[in-house]
PDB file of C-alpha atoms in Angstrom:
ATOM      1  CA  UNK X   1      23.893 -34.200 -24.654  1.00 51.00           C
ATOM      2  CA  UNK X   2      21.449 -36.913 -25.567  1.00 57.00           C
ATOM      3  CA  UNK X   3      17.789 -36.196 -26.110  1.00 65.00           C
ATOM      4  CA  UNK X   4      16.809 -39.002 -23.761  1.00 74.00           C
ATOM      5  CA  UNK X   5      18.032 -37.205 -20.626  1.00 74.00           C
ATOM      6  CA  UNK X   6      14.957 -36.086 -18.724  1.00 70.00           C
ATOM      7  CA  UNK X   7      14.507 -32.424 -18.003  1.00 72.00           C
ATOM      8  CA  UNK X   8      13.960 -32.193 -14.275  1.00 65.00           C
ATOM      9  CA  UNK X   9      11.914 -29.267 -13.062  1.00 71.00           C
ATOM     10  CA  UNK X  10      10.931 -30.581  -9.649  1.00 69.00           C
ATOM     11  CA  UNK X  11      13.420 -32.081  -7.208  1.00 70.00           C
ATOM     12  CA  UNK X  12      11.011 -34.780  -6.265  1.00 69.00           C
ATOM     13  CA  UNK X  13      10.323 -38.238  -7.638  1.00 73.00           C
ATOM     14  CA  UNK X  14       7.178 -38.785  -9.674  1.00 74.00           C
ATOM     15  CA  UNK X  15       6.090 -41.446  -7.204  1.00 75.00           C
ATOM     16  CA  UNK X  16       6.675 -39.061  -4.303  1.00 70.00           C
ATOM     17  CA  UNK X  17       4.555 -36.414  -6.004  1.00 71.00           C
ATOM     18  CA  UNK X  18       1.778 -38.872  -6.751  1.00 74.00           C
ATOM     19  CA  UNK X  19       1.613 -40.013  -3.148  1.00 72.00           C
ATOM     20  CA  UNK X  20       1.801 -36.476  -1.804  1.00 67.00           C
ATOM     21  CA  UNK X  21       4.628 -37.454   0.497  1.00 68.00           C
ATOM     22  CA  UNK X  22       7.474 -35.217   1.603  1.00 66.00           C
ATOM     23  CA  UNK X  23      11.024 -35.924   2.694  1.00 65.00           C
ATOM     24  CA  UNK X  24       9.812 -37.194   6.080  1.00 67.00           C
ATOM     25  CA  UNK X  25       7.945 -40.009   4.335  1.00 68.00           C
ATOM     26  CA  UNK X  26       4.594 -38.711   5.422  1.00 72.00           C
ATOM     27  CA  UNK X  27       2.156 -36.272   3.917  1.00 69.00           C
ATOM     28  CA  UNK X  28      -0.431 -34.033   5.443  1.00 82.00           C
ATOM     29  CA  UNK X  29      -2.022 -36.824   7.510  1.00 87.00           C
ATOM     30  CA  UNK X  30      -0.868 -35.434  10.861  1.00 91.00           C
ATOM     31  CA  UNK X  31      -2.042 -31.921  10.070  1.00 92.00           C
ATOM     32  CA  UNK X  32      -5.430 -33.157   8.894  1.00 93.00           C
ATOM     33  CA  UNK X  33      -5.929 -35.460  11.870  1.00 96.00           C
ATOM     34  CA  UNK X  34      -5.171 -32.564  14.218  1.00 96.00           C
ATOM     35  CA  UNK X  35      -7.839 -30.419  12.533  1.00 96.00           C
ATOM     36  CA  UNK X  36     -10.484 -33.119  12.256  1.00 97.00           C
ATOM     37  CA  UNK X  37     -10.084 -34.122  15.921  1.00 98.00           C
ATOM     38  CA  UNK X  38     -10.160 -30.442  16.930  1.00 98.00           C
ATOM     39  CA  UNK X  39     -13.424 -29.853  15.081  1.00 97.00           C
ATOM     40  CA  UNK X  40     -14.918 -33.071  16.513  1.00 98.00           C
ATOM     41  CA  UNK X  41     -13.985 -31.980  20.015  1.00 98.00           C
ATOM     42  CA  UNK X  42     -16.119 -28.826  19.730  1.00 98.00           C
ATOM     43  CA  UNK X  43     -19.506 -30.652  20.033  1.00 98.00           C
ATOM     44  CA  UNK X  44     -18.079 -33.408  22.245  1.00 98.00           C
ATOM     45  CA  UNK X  45     -16.640 -31.059  24.883  1.00 97.00           C
ATOM     46  CA  UNK X  46     -19.743 -28.882  24.753  1.00 97.00           C
ATOM     47  CA  UNK X  47     -21.767 -32.015  25.530  1.00 98.00           C
ATOM     48  CA  UNK X  48     -19.433 -32.852  28.422  1.00 98.00           C
ATOM     49  CA  UNK X  49     -19.743 -29.386  29.983  1.00 97.00           C
ATOM     50  CA  UNK X  50     -23.542 -29.607  29.762  1.00 97.00           C
ATOM     51  CA  UNK X  51     -23.379 -33.014  31.462  1.00 97.00           C
ATOM     52  CA  UNK X  52     -21.194 -31.568  34.222  1.00 96.00           C
ATOM     53  CA  UNK X  53     -23.937 -29.018  34.916  1.00 96.00           C
ATOM     54  CA  UNK X  54     -26.297 -31.953  35.400  1.00 94.00           C
ATOM     55  CA  UNK X  55     -23.773 -33.958  37.425  1.00 94.00           C
ATOM     56  CA  UNK X  56     -21.580 -31.528  39.399  1.00 92.00           C
ATOM     57  CA  UNK X  57     -21.545 -32.494  43.069  1.00 90.00           C
ATOM     58  CA  UNK X  58     -23.422 -35.762  42.430  1.00 93.00           C
ATOM     59  CA  UNK X  59     -22.748 -38.845  44.531  1.00 92.00           C
ATOM     60  CA  UNK X  60     -21.460 -42.229  43.391  1.00 94.00           C
ATOM     61  CA  UNK X  61     -24.868 -43.747  42.716  1.00 94.00           C
ATOM     62  CA  UNK X  62     -25.898 -40.942  40.340  1.00 94.00           C
ATOM     63  CA  UNK X  63     -22.587 -40.930  38.466  1.00 95.00           C
ATOM     64  CA  UNK X  64     -22.723 -44.709  37.905  1.00 95.00           C
ATOM     65  CA  UNK X  65     -26.311 -44.420  36.697  1.00 95.00           C
ATOM     66  CA  UNK X  66     -25.333 -41.588  34.331  1.00 96.00           C
ATOM     67  CA  UNK X  67     -22.264 -43.382  32.919  1.00 95.00           C
ATOM     68  CA  UNK X  68     -24.211 -46.586  32.367  1.00 93.00           C
ATOM     69  CA  UNK X  69     -26.688 -45.056  29.925  1.00 95.00           C
ATOM     70  CA  UNK X  70     -25.861 -46.069  26.318  1.00 95.00           C
ATOM     71  CA  UNK X  71     -25.890 -42.546  24.841  1.00 97.00           C
ATOM     72  CA  UNK X  72     -23.721 -41.157  27.656  1.00 97.00           C
ATOM     73  CA  UNK X  73     -21.313 -44.090  27.375  1.00 97.00           C
ATOM     74  CA  UNK X  74     -21.049 -43.569  23.613  1.00 98.00           C
ATOM     75  CA  UNK X  75     -20.442 -39.833  23.895  1.00 98.00           C
ATOM     76  CA  UNK X  76     -17.941 -40.346  26.740  1.00 98.00           C
ATOM     77  CA  UNK X  77     -15.979 -42.947  24.787  1.00 98.00           C
ATOM     78  CA  UNK X  78     -15.925 -40.730  21.687  1.00 98.00           C
ATOM     79  CA  UNK X  79     -14.817 -37.772  23.807  1.00 98.00           C
ATOM     80  CA  UNK X  80     -12.053 -39.756  25.528  1.00 98.00           C
ATOM     81  CA  UNK X  81     -10.631 -41.279  22.345  1.00 98.00           C
ATOM     82  CA  UNK X  82     -10.775 -37.992  20.412  1.00 98.00           C
ATOM     83  CA  UNK X  83      -9.285 -36.021  23.318  1.00 98.00           C
ATOM     84  CA  UNK X  84      -6.274 -38.257  23.797  1.00 98.00           C
ATOM     85  CA  UNK X  85      -5.716 -38.696  20.070  1.00 98.00           C
ATOM     86  CA  UNK X  86      -5.727 -34.912  19.665  1.00 98.00           C
ATOM     87  CA  UNK X  87      -3.467 -34.544  22.727  1.00 98.00           C
ATOM     88  CA  UNK X  88      -1.053 -37.093  21.265  1.00 98.00           C
ATOM     89  CA  UNK X  89      -0.875 -35.203  17.950  1.00 97.00           C
ATOM     90  CA  UNK X  90      -0.409 -31.831  19.664  1.00 97.00           C
ATOM     91  CA  UNK X  91       2.159 -32.995  22.202  1.00 97.00           C
ATOM     92  CA  UNK X  92       4.097 -34.676  19.390  1.00 96.00           C
ATOM     93  CA  UNK X  93       4.476 -31.304  17.640  1.00 95.00           C
ATOM     94  CA  UNK X  94       5.714 -29.728  20.868  1.00 96.00           C
ATOM     95  CA  UNK X  95       8.239 -32.552  21.354  1.00 96.00           C
ATOM     96  CA  UNK X  96       9.373 -32.203  17.716  1.00 94.00           C
ATOM     97  CA  UNK X  97       9.906 -28.459  18.239  1.00 94.00           C
ATOM     98  CA  UNK X  98      11.655 -28.433  21.586  1.00 94.00           C
ATOM     99  CA  UNK X  99      13.290 -31.817  22.232  1.00 94.00           C
ATOM    100  CA  UNK X 100      16.372 -32.460  20.137  1.00 93.00           C
ATOM    101  CA  UNK X 101      19.103 -35.089  19.783  1.00 94.00           C
ATOM    102  CA  UNK X 102      19.076 -38.403  21.586  1.00 95.00           C
ATOM    103  CA  UNK X 103      16.115 -37.524  23.794  1.00 96.00           C
ATOM    104  CA  UNK X 104      13.777 -36.900  20.841  1.00 96.00           C
ATOM    105  CA  UNK X 105      12.708 -40.448  19.975  1.00 96.00           C
ATOM    106  CA  UNK X 106      12.258 -41.700  23.580  1.00 97.00           C
ATOM    107  CA  UNK X 107      10.203 -38.593  24.438  1.00 97.00           C
ATOM    108  CA  UNK X 108       7.996 -39.106  21.410  1.00 96.00           C
ATOM    109  CA  UNK X 109       7.414 -42.729  22.325  1.00 97.00           C
ATOM    110  CA  UNK X 110       6.687 -41.734  25.940  1.00 98.00           C
ATOM    111  CA  UNK X 111       4.054 -39.234  24.763  1.00 98.00           C
ATOM    112  CA  UNK X 112       2.394 -41.950  22.662  1.00 97.00           C
ATOM    113  CA  UNK X 113       2.448 -44.446  25.537  1.00 98.00           C
ATOM    114  CA  UNK X 114       1.097 -42.113  28.208  1.00 98.00           C
ATOM    115  CA  UNK X 115      -1.694 -40.626  26.083  1.00 98.00           C
ATOM    116  CA  UNK X 116      -2.694 -44.096  24.839  1.00 98.00           C
ATOM    117  CA  UNK X 117      -2.777 -45.561  28.346  1.00 98.00           C
ATOM    118  CA  UNK X 118      -4.840 -42.649  29.692  1.00 98.00           C
ATOM    119  CA  UNK X 119      -7.295 -43.087  26.829  1.00 98.00           C
ATOM    120  CA  UNK X 120      -7.537 -46.823  27.477  1.00 98.00           C
ATOM    121  CA  UNK X 121      -8.115 -46.246  31.201  1.00 98.00           C
ATOM    122  CA  UNK X 122     -10.981 -43.924  30.338  1.00 98.00           C
ATOM    123  CA  UNK X 123     -12.523 -46.380  27.885  1.00 98.00           C
ATOM    124  CA  UNK X 124     -12.352 -49.282  30.346  1.00 98.00           C
ATOM    125  CA  UNK X 125     -13.818 -47.115  33.099  1.00 97.00           C
ATOM    126  CA  UNK X 126     -16.808 -46.436  30.808  1.00 97.00           C
ATOM    127  CA  UNK X 127     -17.133 -50.147  29.992  1.00 97.00           C
ATOM    128  CA  UNK X 128     -17.197 -50.952  33.689  1.00 96.00           C
ATOM    129  CA  UNK X 129     -19.852 -48.294  34.352  1.00 95.00           C
ATOM    130  CA  UNK X 130     -22.015 -49.784  31.597  1.00 95.00           C
ATOM    131  CA  UNK X 131     -21.581 -53.260  33.086  1.00 93.00           C
ATOM    132  CA  UNK X 132     -22.501 -51.932  36.546  1.00 87.00           C
ATOM    133  CA  UNK X 133     -25.601 -50.298  35.050  1.00 76.00           C
ATOM    134  CA  UNK X 134     -26.655 -53.633  33.540  1.00 71.00           C
ATOM    135  CA  UNK X 135     -26.253 -55.444  36.851  1.00 69.00           C
ATOM    136  CA  UNK X 136     -28.593 -52.982  38.512  1.00 56.00           C
ATOM    137  CA  UNK X 137     -31.531 -53.238  36.139  1.00 52.00           C
TER     138      UNK X 137
ATOM    139  CA  UNK D   1      22.237 -18.618  14.213  1.00 52.00           C
ATOM    140  CA  UNK D   2      18.764 -17.319  13.634  1.00 62.00           C
ATOM    141  CA  UNK D   3      17.715 -14.232  15.576  1.00 67.00           C
ATOM    142  CA  UNK D   4      16.503 -15.140  19.024  1.00 73.00           C
ATOM    143  CA  UNK D   5      13.262 -14.182  20.726  1.00 70.00           C
ATOM    144  CA  UNK D   6      14.421 -10.949  22.373  1.00 74.00           C
ATOM    145  CA  UNK D   7      15.154  -9.342  19.009  1.00 80.00           C
ATOM    146  CA  UNK D   8      11.435  -9.110  18.260  1.00 82.00           C
ATOM    147  CA  UNK D   9       9.224  -6.318  19.496  1.00 85.00           C
ATOM    148  CA  UNK D  10       6.557  -7.522  21.895  1.00 87.00           C
ATOM    149  CA  UNK D  11       3.284  -8.409  20.197  1.00 88.00           C
ATOM    150  CA  UNK D  12       0.121  -9.765  21.774  1.00 91.00           C
ATOM    151  CA  UNK D  13      -0.112 -12.413  19.044  1.00 91.00           C
ATOM    152  CA  UNK D  14       3.105 -14.114  20.157  1.00 91.00           C
ATOM    153  CA  UNK D  15       1.884 -14.422  23.735  1.00 93.00           C
ATOM    154  CA  UNK D  16      -1.464 -15.784  22.495  1.00 95.00           C
ATOM    155  CA  UNK D  17       0.359 -18.284  20.274  1.00 94.00           C
ATOM    156  CA  UNK D  18       2.555 -19.814  22.983  1.00 94.00           C
ATOM    157  CA  UNK D  19      -0.345 -19.743  25.442  1.00 96.00           C
ATOM    158  CA  UNK D  20      -2.361 -21.872  23.011  1.00 97.00           C
ATOM    159  CA  UNK D  21       0.347 -24.523  23.302  1.00 96.00           C
ATOM    160  CA  UNK D  22       0.621 -24.229  27.080  1.00 97.00           C
ATOM    161  CA  UNK D  23      -3.148 -24.472  27.544  1.00 98.00           C
ATOM    162  CA  UNK D  24      -3.126 -27.536  25.276  1.00 97.00           C
ATOM    163  CA  UNK D  25      -0.695 -29.221  27.655  1.00 98.00           C
ATOM    164  CA  UNK D  26      -2.710 -28.070  30.685  1.00 98.00           C
ATOM    165  CA  UNK D  27      -5.937 -29.329  29.088  1.00 98.00           C
ATOM    166  CA  UNK D  28      -4.293 -32.732  28.579  1.00 98.00           C
ATOM    167  CA  UNK D  29      -3.360 -32.810  32.265  1.00 98.00           C
ATOM    168  CA  UNK D  30      -6.948 -31.931  33.143  1.00 98.00           C
ATOM    169  CA  UNK D  31      -8.256 -34.662  30.840  1.00 98.00           C
ATOM    170  CA  UNK D  32      -5.993 -37.115  32.698  1.00 98.00           C
ATOM    171  CA  UNK D  33      -7.606 -36.016  35.976  1.00 97.00           C
ATOM    172  CA  UNK D  34     -11.035 -36.412  34.362  1.00 97.00           C
ATOM    173  CA  UNK D  35     -10.190 -39.982  33.395  1.00 98.00           C
ATOM    174  CA  UNK D  36      -9.034 -40.694  36.975  1.00 98.00           C
ATOM    175  CA  UNK D  37     -12.376 -39.327  38.218  1.00 97.00           C
ATOM    176  CA  UNK D  38     -14.222 -41.658  35.847  1.00 97.00           C
ATOM    177  CA  UNK D  39     -12.007 -44.593  36.858  1.00 97.00           C
ATOM    178  CA  UNK D  40     -12.758 -43.831  40.531  1.00 97.00           C
ATOM    179  CA  UNK D  41     -16.486 -43.947  39.785  1.00 96.00           C
ATOM    180  CA  UNK D  42     -15.987 -47.276  38.004  1.00 96.00           C
ATOM    181  CA  UNK D  43     -13.903 -48.682  40.866  1.00 95.00           C
ATOM    182  CA  UNK D  44     -16.506 -48.153  43.554  1.00 94.00           C
ATOM    183  CA  UNK D  45     -18.064 -45.927  46.222  1.00 95.00           C
ATOM    184  CA  UNK D  46     -14.910 -45.753  48.353  1.00 96.00           C
ATOM    185  CA  UNK D  47     -12.629 -44.622  45.511  1.00 97.00           C
ATOM    186  CA  UNK D  48     -15.291 -42.152  44.378  1.00 96.00           C
ATOM    187  CA  UNK D  49     -15.578 -40.704  47.892  1.00 95.00           C
ATOM    188  CA  UNK D  50     -11.839 -39.934  47.699  1.00 96.00           C
ATOM    189  CA  UNK D  51     -12.314 -38.319  44.268  1.00 96.00           C
ATOM    190  CA  UNK D  52     -15.174 -36.246  45.691  1.00 94.00           C
ATOM    191  CA  UNK D  53     -12.930 -35.050  48.494  1.00 94.00           C
ATOM    192  CA  UNK D  54     -10.484 -33.789  45.857  1.00 94.00           C
ATOM    193  CA  UNK D  55     -13.118 -32.122  43.659  1.00 93.00           C
ATOM    194  CA  UNK D  56     -14.897 -30.695  46.685  1.00 91.00           C
ATOM    195  CA  UNK D  57     -11.993 -28.896  48.349  1.00 93.00           C
ATOM    196  CA  UNK D  58     -10.770 -25.406  47.416  1.00 95.00           C
ATOM    197  CA  UNK D  59      -7.393 -26.503  45.990  1.00 96.00           C
ATOM    198  CA  UNK D  60      -9.069 -29.159  43.860  1.00 96.00           C
ATOM    199  CA  UNK D  61     -11.618 -26.642  42.646  1.00 96.00           C
ATOM    200  CA  UNK D  62      -8.859 -24.201  41.746  1.00 97.00           C
ATOM    201  CA  UNK D  63      -7.294 -26.961  39.598  1.00 97.00           C
ATOM    202  CA  UNK D  64     -10.696 -27.680  38.011  1.00 97.00           C
ATOM    203  CA  UNK D  65     -11.207 -23.998  37.197  1.00 97.00           C
ATOM    204  CA  UNK D  66      -7.682 -23.936  35.714  1.00 98.00           C
ATOM    205  CA  UNK D  67      -8.562 -26.949  33.563  1.00 98.00           C
ATOM    206  CA  UNK D  68     -11.799 -25.294  32.430  1.00 98.00           C
ATOM    207  CA  UNK D  69     -10.085 -22.005  31.577  1.00 98.00           C
ATOM    208  CA  UNK D  70      -7.352 -23.870  29.666  1.00 98.00           C
ATOM    209  CA  UNK D  71      -9.942 -25.798  27.661  1.00 98.00           C
ATOM    210  CA  UNK D  72     -11.877 -22.599  26.888  1.00 98.00           C
ATOM    211  CA  UNK D  73      -8.720 -20.751  25.843  1.00 98.00           C
ATOM    212  CA  UNK D  74      -7.495 -23.660  23.736  1.00 98.00           C
ATOM    213  CA  UNK D  75     -10.938 -23.936  22.123  1.00 98.00           C
ATOM    214  CA  UNK D  76     -11.021 -20.235  21.236  1.00 98.00           C
ATOM    215  CA  UNK D  77      -7.434 -20.472  19.951  1.00 97.00           C
ATOM    216  CA  UNK D  78      -8.309 -23.617  18.033  1.00 97.00           C
ATOM    217  CA  UNK D  79     -11.317 -21.983  16.364  1.00 97.00           C
ATOM    218  CA  UNK D  80      -9.030 -19.109  15.300  1.00 97.00           C
ATOM    219  CA  UNK D  81      -6.619 -21.654  13.836  1.00 97.00           C
ATOM    220  CA  UNK D  82      -9.445 -23.312  11.887  1.00 96.00           C
ATOM    221  CA  UNK D  83     -10.464 -19.881  10.536  1.00 97.00           C
ATOM    222  CA  UNK D  84      -6.842 -19.159   9.521  1.00 96.00           C
ATOM    223  CA  UNK D  85      -6.645 -22.589   7.863  1.00 95.00           C
ATOM    224  CA  UNK D  86      -9.564 -21.548   5.655  1.00 95.00           C
ATOM    225  CA  UNK D  87      -7.504 -18.531   4.607  1.00 94.00           C
ATOM    226  CA  UNK D  88      -9.456 -15.892   6.493  1.00 96.00           C
ATOM    227  CA  UNK D  89      -8.611 -13.278   9.184  1.00 94.00           C
ATOM    228  CA  UNK D  90      -4.886 -13.806   8.608  1.00 93.00           C
ATOM    229  CA  UNK D  91      -3.834 -10.244   7.720  1.00 93.00           C
ATOM    230  CA  UNK D  92      -1.804  -8.249  10.194  1.00 92.00           C
ATOM    231  CA  UNK D  93      -4.603  -5.806  11.052  1.00 94.00           C
ATOM    232  CA  UNK D  94      -7.151  -8.604  11.407  1.00 94.00           C
ATOM    233  CA  UNK D  95      -4.817 -10.592  13.675  1.00 93.00           C
ATOM    234  CA  UNK D  96      -4.195  -7.566  15.872  1.00 93.00           C
ATOM    235  CA  UNK D  97      -7.899  -6.817  16.049  1.00 95.00           C
ATOM    236  CA  UNK D  98      -8.989 -10.391  16.851  1.00 95.00           C
ATOM    237  CA  UNK D  99      -6.370 -11.026  19.571  1.00 96.00           C
ATOM    238  CA  UNK D 100      -7.966  -8.899  22.321  1.00 96.00           C
ATOM    239  CA  UNK D 101     -11.409 -10.231  21.325  1.00 97.00           C
ATOM    240  CA  UNK D 102     -10.134 -13.794  21.857  1.00 97.00           C
ATOM    241  CA  UNK D 103      -8.830 -12.827  25.311  1.00 97.00           C
ATOM    242  CA  UNK D 104     -12.148 -11.199  26.220  1.00 98.00           C
ATOM    243  CA  UNK D 105     -14.240 -14.149  25.028  1.00 98.00           C
ATOM    244  CA  UNK D 106     -12.011 -16.587  26.919  1.00 98.00           C
ATOM    245  CA  UNK D 107     -12.221 -14.584  30.150  1.00 98.00           C
ATOM    246  CA  UNK D 108     -15.987 -14.116  29.876  1.00 98.00           C
ATOM    247  CA  UNK D 109     -16.899 -17.698  28.961  1.00 98.00           C
ATOM    248  CA  UNK D 110     -14.493 -19.155  31.562  1.00 98.00           C
ATOM    249  CA  UNK D 111     -15.870 -16.968  34.346  1.00 98.00           C
ATOM    250  CA  UNK D 112     -19.510 -17.729  33.553  1.00 98.00           C
ATOM    251  CA  UNK D 113     -18.915 -21.493  33.218  1.00 98.00           C
ATOM    252  CA  UNK D 114     -16.718 -21.722  36.314  1.00 97.00           C
ATOM    253  CA  UNK D 115     -19.168 -19.777  38.484  1.00 97.00           C
ATOM    254  CA  UNK D 116     -22.104 -21.794  37.109  1.00 97.00           C
ATOM    255  CA  UNK D 117     -20.470 -25.196  37.536  1.00 96.00           C
ATOM    256  CA  UNK D 118     -19.087 -24.523  41.024  1.00 96.00           C
ATOM    257  CA  UNK D 119     -22.438 -23.099  42.096  1.00 96.00           C
ATOM    258  CA  UNK D 120     -24.458 -26.027  40.750  1.00 96.00           C
ATOM    259  CA  UNK D 121     -22.015 -28.558  42.245  1.00 95.00           C
ATOM    260  CA  UNK D 122     -22.013 -26.920  45.669  1.00 94.00           C
ATOM    261  CA  UNK D 123     -25.803 -26.743  45.762  1.00 95.00           C
ATOM    262  CA  UNK D 124     -26.225 -30.384  44.730  1.00 94.00           C
ATOM    263  CA  UNK D 125     -23.576 -31.622  47.171  1.00 92.00           C
ATOM    264  CA  UNK D 126     -25.255 -29.729  49.997  1.00 93.00           C
ATOM    265  CA  UNK D 127     -28.673 -31.124  49.107  1.00 94.00           C
ATOM    266  CA  UNK D 128     -27.264 -34.668  49.028  1.00 91.00           C
ATOM    267  CA  UNK D 129     -25.527 -34.229  52.371  1.00 89.00           C
ATOM    268  CA  UNK D 130     -28.778 -32.922  53.865  1.00 90.00           C
ATOM    269  CA  UNK D 131     -30.873 -35.779  52.415  1.00 87.00           C
ATOM    270  CA  UNK D 132     -28.670 -38.363  54.070  1.00 77.00           C
ATOM    271  CA  UNK D 133     -25.177 -39.654  54.299  1.00 59.00           C
ATOM    272  CA  UNK D 134     -23.864 -39.074  50.764  1.00 48.00           C
ATOM    273  CA  UNK D 135     -21.472 -41.699  49.478  1.00 48.00           C
TER     274      UNK D 135
END
């Protein structure tokens, strides 16, 4: 035995430890993102429910006027992006747990695509409402 | 093979756990409907009139109440998860004590919000219809 042989106590490379990455090549980013989006959704969804009390049953004119206001448009966009980001993270865990074999990767990609597209649709709807509000005034 | 589900004695916490996942999926579906509603408003009065027909009829309102209840449940479940993440209320007795409380809070908040929202919406829609031809 030579003295130069390193004594290994942890079955993990020094670089891997420094980066905080596991065998999957990723660290705690997913877990953290899920928590941070969850906490952000608490005030955002509360805001949305309050707005629905002000808007429930309203006609087209009132909804367009509401969506065109800068603060509402900002909150809506934040809510939409955070919601579908959180949904993407959560659905991904469900897919990882229950979908195995060949179907796993396509299902994961499908979840990403659908949640992203829904989020984009929401964002562009808000942009159009803002534009419509500008035309009016 | 690891032991399968039926080997475990029934516990409320396992139902609450899987329901948190299911309501997460349901809440996503509801959010999709919400985005369609917003897109209809952006598209124009005709598309929004169709959306209003959906949100105004009993089946549509049942779906909306389901969405609301799912969001409330998932929120309560999510808050519990955040508390557990901080290392609190995670002992067996605490879990068993908090479970029924979570169910009660969810049922109460959902009922109050659903009744309030449906009531407000119905009153406003009626007032608009009375005032003139609502779009």
